[in-house]
Coordinates of C-alpha atoms and ligand atoms in Angstrom, one line a residue:
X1 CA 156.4 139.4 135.2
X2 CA 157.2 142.9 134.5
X3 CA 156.1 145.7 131.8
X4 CA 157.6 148.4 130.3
X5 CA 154.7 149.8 128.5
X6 CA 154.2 150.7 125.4
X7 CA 153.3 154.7 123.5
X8 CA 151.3 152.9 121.6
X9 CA 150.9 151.4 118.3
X10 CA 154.5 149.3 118.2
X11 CA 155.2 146.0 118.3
X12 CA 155.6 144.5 121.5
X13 CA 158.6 142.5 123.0
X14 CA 158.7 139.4 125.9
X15 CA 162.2 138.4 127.1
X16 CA 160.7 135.1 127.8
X17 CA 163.0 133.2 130.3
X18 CA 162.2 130.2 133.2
X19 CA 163.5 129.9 136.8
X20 CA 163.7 126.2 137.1
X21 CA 165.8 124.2 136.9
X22 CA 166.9 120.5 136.9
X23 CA 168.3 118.5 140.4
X24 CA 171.7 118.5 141.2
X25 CA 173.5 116.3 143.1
X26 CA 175.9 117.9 145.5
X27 CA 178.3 115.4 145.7
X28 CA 179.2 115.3 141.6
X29 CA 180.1 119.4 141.8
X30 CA 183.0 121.1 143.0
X31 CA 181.3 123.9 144.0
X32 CA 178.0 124.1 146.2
X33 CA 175.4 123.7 143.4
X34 CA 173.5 126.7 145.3
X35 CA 175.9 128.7 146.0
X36 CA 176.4 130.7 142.7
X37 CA 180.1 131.4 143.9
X38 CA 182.3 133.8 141.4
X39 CA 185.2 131.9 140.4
X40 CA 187.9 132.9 137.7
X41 CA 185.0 135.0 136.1
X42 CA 182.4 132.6 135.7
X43 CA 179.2 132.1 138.0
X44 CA 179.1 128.6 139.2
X45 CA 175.8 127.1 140.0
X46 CA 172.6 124.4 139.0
X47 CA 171.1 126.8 136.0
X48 CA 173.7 129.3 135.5
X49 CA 173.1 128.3 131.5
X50 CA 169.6 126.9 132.0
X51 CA 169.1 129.6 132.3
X52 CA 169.4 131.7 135.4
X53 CA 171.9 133.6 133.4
X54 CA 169.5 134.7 130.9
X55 CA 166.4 135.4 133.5
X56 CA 169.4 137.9 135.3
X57 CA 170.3 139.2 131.9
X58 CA 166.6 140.1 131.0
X59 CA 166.4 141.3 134.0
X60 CA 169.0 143.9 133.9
X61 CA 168.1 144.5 130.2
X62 CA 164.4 145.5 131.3
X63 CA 165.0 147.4 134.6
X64 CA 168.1 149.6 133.2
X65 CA 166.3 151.0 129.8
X66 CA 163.3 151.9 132.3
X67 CA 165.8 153.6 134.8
X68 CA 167.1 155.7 131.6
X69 CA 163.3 156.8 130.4
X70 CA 163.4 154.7 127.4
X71 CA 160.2 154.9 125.8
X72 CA 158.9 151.9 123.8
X73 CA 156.4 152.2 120.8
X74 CA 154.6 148.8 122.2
X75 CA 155.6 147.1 125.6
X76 CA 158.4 145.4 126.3
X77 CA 157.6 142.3 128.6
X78 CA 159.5 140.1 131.2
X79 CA 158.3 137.0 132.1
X80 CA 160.0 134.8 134.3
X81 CA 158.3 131.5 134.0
X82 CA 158.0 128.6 136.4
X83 CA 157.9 124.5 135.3
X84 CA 159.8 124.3 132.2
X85 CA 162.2 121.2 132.9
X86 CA 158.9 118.9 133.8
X87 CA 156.4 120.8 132.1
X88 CA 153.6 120.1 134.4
X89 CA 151.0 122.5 133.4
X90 CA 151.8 125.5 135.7
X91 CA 154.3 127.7 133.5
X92 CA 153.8 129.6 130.1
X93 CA 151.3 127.2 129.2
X94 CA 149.1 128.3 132.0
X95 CA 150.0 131.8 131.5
X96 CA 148.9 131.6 127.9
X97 CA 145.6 129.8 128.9
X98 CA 145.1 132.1 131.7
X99 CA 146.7 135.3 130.9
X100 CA 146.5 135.6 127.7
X101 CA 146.5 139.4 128.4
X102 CA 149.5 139.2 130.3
X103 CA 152.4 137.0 128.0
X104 CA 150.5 137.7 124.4
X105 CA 153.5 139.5 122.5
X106 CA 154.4 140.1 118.7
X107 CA 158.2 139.1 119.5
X108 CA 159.8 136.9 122.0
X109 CA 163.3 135.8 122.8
X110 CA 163.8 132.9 124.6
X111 CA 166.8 130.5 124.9
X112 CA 167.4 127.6 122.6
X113 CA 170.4 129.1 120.6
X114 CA 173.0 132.1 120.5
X115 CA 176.4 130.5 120.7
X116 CA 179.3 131.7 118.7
X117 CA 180.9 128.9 116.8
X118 CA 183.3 127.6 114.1
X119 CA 181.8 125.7 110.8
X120 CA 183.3 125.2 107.6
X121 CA 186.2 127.7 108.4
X122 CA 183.6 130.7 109.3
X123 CA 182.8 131.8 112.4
X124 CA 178.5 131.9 113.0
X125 CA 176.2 133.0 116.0
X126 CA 173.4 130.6 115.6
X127 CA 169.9 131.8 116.3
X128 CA 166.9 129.0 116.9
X129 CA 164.1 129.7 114.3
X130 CA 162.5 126.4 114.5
X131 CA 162.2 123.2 116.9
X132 CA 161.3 119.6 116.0
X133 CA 158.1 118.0 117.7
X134 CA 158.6 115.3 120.4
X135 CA 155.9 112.6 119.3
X136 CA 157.1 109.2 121.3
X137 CA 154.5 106.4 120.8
X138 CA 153.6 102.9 122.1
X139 CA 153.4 100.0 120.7
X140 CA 151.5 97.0 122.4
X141 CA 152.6 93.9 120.6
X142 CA 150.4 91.2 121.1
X143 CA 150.7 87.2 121.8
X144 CA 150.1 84.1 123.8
X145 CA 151.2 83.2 127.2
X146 CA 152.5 80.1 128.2
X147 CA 155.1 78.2 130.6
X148 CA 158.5 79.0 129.0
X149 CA 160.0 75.6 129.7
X150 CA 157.4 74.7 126.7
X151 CA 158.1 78.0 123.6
X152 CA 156.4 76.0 121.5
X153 CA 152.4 76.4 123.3
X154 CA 152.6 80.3 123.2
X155 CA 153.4 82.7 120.9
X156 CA 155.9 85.0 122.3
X157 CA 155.0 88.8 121.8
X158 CA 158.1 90.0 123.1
X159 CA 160.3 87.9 120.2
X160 CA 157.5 89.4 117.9
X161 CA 158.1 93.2 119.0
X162 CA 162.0 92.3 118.7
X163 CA 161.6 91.9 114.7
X164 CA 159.4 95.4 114.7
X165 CA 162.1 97.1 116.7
X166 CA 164.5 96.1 114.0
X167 CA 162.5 97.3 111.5
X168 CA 162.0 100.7 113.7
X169 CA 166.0 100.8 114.3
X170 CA 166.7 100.4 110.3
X171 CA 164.1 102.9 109.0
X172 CA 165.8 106.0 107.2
X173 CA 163.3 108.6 106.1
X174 CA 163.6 110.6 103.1
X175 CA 165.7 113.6 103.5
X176 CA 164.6 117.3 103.5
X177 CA 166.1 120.6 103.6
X178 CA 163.5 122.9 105.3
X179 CA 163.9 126.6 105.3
X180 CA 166.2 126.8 108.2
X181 CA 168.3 124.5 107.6
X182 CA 168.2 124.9 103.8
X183 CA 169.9 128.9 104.7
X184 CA 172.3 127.2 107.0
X185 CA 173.5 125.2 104.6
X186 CA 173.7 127.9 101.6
X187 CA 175.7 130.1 104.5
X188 CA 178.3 127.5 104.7
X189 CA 178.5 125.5 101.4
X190 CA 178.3 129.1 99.8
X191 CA 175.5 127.6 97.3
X192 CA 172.3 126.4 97.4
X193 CA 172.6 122.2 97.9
X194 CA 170.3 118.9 98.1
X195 CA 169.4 117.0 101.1
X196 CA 171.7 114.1 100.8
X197 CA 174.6 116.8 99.1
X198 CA 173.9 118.4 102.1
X199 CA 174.6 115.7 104.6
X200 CA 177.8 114.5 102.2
X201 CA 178.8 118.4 102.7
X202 CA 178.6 118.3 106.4
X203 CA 180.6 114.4 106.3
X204 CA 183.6 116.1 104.6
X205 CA 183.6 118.8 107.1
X206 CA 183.5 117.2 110.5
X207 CA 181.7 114.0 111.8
X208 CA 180.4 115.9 114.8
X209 CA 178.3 118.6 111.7
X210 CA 177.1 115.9 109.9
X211 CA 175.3 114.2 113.2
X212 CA 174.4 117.0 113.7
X213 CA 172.6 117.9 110.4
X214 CA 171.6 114.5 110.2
X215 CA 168.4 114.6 112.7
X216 CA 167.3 118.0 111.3
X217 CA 167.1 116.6 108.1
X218 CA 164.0 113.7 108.6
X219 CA 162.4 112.4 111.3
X220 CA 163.8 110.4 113.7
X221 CA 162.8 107.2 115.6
X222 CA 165.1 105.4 118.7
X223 CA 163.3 102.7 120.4
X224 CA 163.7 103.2 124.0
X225 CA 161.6 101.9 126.5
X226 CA 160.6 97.6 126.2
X227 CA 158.5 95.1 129.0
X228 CA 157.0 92.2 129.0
X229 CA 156.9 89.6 130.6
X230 CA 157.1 89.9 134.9
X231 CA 158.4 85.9 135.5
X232 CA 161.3 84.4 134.1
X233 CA 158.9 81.2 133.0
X234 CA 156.6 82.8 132.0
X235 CA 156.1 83.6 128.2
X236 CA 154.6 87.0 127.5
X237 CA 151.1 87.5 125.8
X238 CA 151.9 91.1 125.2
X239 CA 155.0 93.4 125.2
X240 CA 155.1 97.0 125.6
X241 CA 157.5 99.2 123.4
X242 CA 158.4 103.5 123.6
X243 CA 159.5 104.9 120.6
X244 CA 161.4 108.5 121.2
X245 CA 160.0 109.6 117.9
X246 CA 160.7 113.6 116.8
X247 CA 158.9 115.0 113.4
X248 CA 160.3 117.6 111.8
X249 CA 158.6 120.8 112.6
X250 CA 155.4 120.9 110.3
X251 CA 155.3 117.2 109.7
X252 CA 152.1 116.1 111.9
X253 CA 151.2 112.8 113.4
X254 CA 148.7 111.7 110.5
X255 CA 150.9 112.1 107.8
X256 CA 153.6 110.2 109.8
X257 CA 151.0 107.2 111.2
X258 CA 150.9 105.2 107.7
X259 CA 154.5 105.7 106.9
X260 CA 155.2 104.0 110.7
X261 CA 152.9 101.1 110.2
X262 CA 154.3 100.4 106.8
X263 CA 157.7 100.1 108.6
X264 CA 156.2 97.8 111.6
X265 CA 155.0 95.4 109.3
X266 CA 151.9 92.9 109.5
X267 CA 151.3 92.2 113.1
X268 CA 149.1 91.7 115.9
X269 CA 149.4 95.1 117.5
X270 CA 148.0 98.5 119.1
X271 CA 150.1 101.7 118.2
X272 CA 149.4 104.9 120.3
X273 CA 150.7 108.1 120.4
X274 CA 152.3 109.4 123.8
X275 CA 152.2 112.9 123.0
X276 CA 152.9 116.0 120.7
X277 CA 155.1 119.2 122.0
X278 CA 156.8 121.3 119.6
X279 CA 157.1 121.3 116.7
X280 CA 156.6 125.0 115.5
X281 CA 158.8 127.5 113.6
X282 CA 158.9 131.1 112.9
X283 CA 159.2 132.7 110.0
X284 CA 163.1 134.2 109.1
X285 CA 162.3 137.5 107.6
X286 CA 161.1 139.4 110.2
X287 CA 161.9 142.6 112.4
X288 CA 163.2 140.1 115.3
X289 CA 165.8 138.6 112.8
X290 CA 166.6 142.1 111.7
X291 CA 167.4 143.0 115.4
X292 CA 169.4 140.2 116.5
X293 CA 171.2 140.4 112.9
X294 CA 172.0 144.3 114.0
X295 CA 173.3 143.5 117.7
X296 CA 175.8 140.7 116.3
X297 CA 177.0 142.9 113.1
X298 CA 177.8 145.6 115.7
X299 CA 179.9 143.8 118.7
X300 CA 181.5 140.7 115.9
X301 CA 181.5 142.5 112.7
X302 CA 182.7 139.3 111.4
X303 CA 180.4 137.1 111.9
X304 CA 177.0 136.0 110.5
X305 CA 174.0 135.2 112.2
X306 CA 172.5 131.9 111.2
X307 CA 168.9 130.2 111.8
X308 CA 169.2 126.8 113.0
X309 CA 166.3 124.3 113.8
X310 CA 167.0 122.6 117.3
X311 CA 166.6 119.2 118.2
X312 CA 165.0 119.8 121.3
X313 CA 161.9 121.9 122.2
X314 CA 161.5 125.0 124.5
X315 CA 158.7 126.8 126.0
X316 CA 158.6 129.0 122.8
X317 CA 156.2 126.9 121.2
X318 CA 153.4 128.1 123.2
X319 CA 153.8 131.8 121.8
X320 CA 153.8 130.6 118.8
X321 CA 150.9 128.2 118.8
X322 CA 149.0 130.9 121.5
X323 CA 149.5 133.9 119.7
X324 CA 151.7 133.7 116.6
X325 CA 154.7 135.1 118.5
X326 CA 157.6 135.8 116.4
X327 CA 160.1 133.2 118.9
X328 CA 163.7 132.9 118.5
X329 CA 166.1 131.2 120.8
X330 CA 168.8 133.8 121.0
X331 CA 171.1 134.4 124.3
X332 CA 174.8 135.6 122.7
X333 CA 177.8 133.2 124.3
X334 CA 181.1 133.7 122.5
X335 CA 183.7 133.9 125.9
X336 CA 182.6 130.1 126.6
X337 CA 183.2 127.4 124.2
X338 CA 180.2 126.0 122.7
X339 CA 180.6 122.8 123.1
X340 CA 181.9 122.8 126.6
X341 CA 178.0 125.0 127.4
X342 CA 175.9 122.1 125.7
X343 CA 178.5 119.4 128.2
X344 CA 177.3 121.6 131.1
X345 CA 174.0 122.1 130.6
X346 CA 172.3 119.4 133.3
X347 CA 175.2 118.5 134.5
X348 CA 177.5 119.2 137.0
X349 CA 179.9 122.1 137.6
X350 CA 177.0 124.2 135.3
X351 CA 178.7 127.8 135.1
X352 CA 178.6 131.2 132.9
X353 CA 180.8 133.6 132.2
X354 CA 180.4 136.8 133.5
X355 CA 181.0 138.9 130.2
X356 CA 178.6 136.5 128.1
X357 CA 176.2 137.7 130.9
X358 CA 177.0 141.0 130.3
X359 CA 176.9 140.2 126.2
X360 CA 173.3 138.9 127.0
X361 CA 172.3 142.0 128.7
X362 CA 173.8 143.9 125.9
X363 CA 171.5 142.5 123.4
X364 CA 168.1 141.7 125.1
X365 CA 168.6 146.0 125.0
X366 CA 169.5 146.8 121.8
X367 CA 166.7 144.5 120.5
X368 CA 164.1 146.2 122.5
X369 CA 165.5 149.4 121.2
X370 CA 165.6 148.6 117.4
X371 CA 162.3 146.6 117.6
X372 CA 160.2 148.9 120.2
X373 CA 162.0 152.0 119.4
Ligands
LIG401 ZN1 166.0 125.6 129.8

């Protein structure tokens, strides 16, 4: 960590970044996975977009505006955090718990968004506003056992959970446009649209923008995980089934349960939540948004800054839910293509480009100017 403090009486800022990262296997790169060699402008290494880049970039951002005297009305912040790829209890969320002091900020940036690209014929960064809430759950389908050369004794709970899974697999929610996604939508389609006009909109476009729309418009549910029965011969009495389940952000557990057991059906069965991360959003009209908005409209005049909801979750949640921290995902990428970033990111030959480093450092210090000036 590392403070720039404040005068007094301004907002404060946290460049919130972590310094893990997932494996890599040596033998699937072309480079050494540690070596973060320079090649052809890029840096080439295991978290060079996940997001080593961004910890260098904040970094640079925070050291440089205190070698030139800047002055913030409330602190700027740098936290480097550890465990956010396992998520094990001894990164932000033990900072928040035990530091409060130390990580509690008005605004953060964090990563989760900030690539440049091409929808509907305009050119967009995108900024992440908003995160949907992993919630898997189990489902402990009960039966009888018996030898299998003789179905007809037991009652098989893995044929039961079979027909539940169908059920599961077929289930389309009711489609909503949510704030972030609703402005998204209004950005491109130039008007304000329905849910379902919204995912026709998206169809005509591309198939890649309506799947993506798709899961940020309802919840999602994709059976995953199924045992039962340890022996070929023998018939299960119970059969164990993970749901990778994500609510929208906002939607909670209880108001999803009875809509869930409605879709199971009748049946002898336990259902159990595994957990519930993310889930949170920040608000869009804000001095942050302002900022970010400021920094794009001054290096790509042409393009708009759009909030987008993200599939995934980051560490930003814990800000939010901790504090109320103002979070956005926002690292600027435009020199690398989008989509080849999300094909890299966990996976091998990872790199950056050096001037989207640069672009990052660029903004994480015009924010902290126009925010904590
Ligand atoms: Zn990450």
């Amino acid at each position: 960590m590392a403070r720039l403090p404040g005068t007094g009486g301004g907002p404060s800022l946290l460049l919130l970044s972590h310094t893990d990262t997932v494996v890599a296997d040596p033998s699937e790169w072309q480079v050494d996975p540690w070596s973060g060699e320079l090649r052809n402008g890029e840096v080439w290494g295991r978290g060079a977009l996940d997001m080593k880049g961004e910890v260098a970039a904040s970094a640079v951002a925070i050291a440089s505006l205190a070698r030139e005297g800047f002055e913030p009305t409330g602190d700027v912040i740098f936290v480097a955090a550890a465990d956010e790829e396992v998520g094990d209890g001894f990164g932000l969320p033990w900072l928040c718990e035990e530091h409060p002091e130390a990580v509690r900020a008005d605004y953060a940036l964090n990563e989760g968004a900030g690539e440049r690209v091409q929808l509907a014929g305009r050119a967009l960064y995108l900024c992440s506003t908003a995160e949907k809430m992993s919630s898997p759950f189990r489902l402990r389908v009960h039966g009888r056992a018996g030898h299998a050369s003789m179905p007809g004794i037991a009652d098989n709970a893995l044929t039961k959970a079979a027909r539940m899974i169908e059920r599961l697999a077929a289930y389309r929610s009711e489609l909503r446009l949510q704030e972030e996604t609703d402005a998204l939508v209004q950005m491109l389609a130039g008007q304000k649209l329905g849910a379902e006009e919204a995912l026709a909109f998206a169809r005509e476009l591309d198939p890649f923008a309506a799947e993506t729309l798709e899961p940020l418009l309802s919840l999602t549910l994709s059976p995953t995980m199924i045992s039962a029965s340890e022996r070929r011969n023998v018939i299960p009495s119970t059969c164990e089934v993970v749901v990778d389940c994500r609510l929208l952000p906002g939607q909670t557990q209880d108001e999803v349960e009875p809509v869930l057991h409605e879709v199971i059906g009748d049946g002898d069965y336990d259902f159990e939540w595994i957990e519930a991360r993310g889930g949170t959003r920040s608000p869009l009209q804000t001095p942050l948004w302002d900022a970010v908005a400021g920094f794009v409209a001054e290096v790509d005049p042409e393009v708009a800054l759009a909030p987008i909801c993200v599939a995934g979750f980051t560490d930003s949640h814990w800000l939010r839910e901790s504090f109320g921290t103002v979070a956005y995902g926002f690292f600027p990428m435009r020199t690398m293509d989008a989509q080849l970033a999300a094909r890299l990111i966990h996976s091998a030959d990872e790199r950056a480009h050096v001037d989207d480093l640069e672009l990052g450092v660029e903004c994480f210090r015009h924010v902290a100017r126009s925010v904590c000036g």
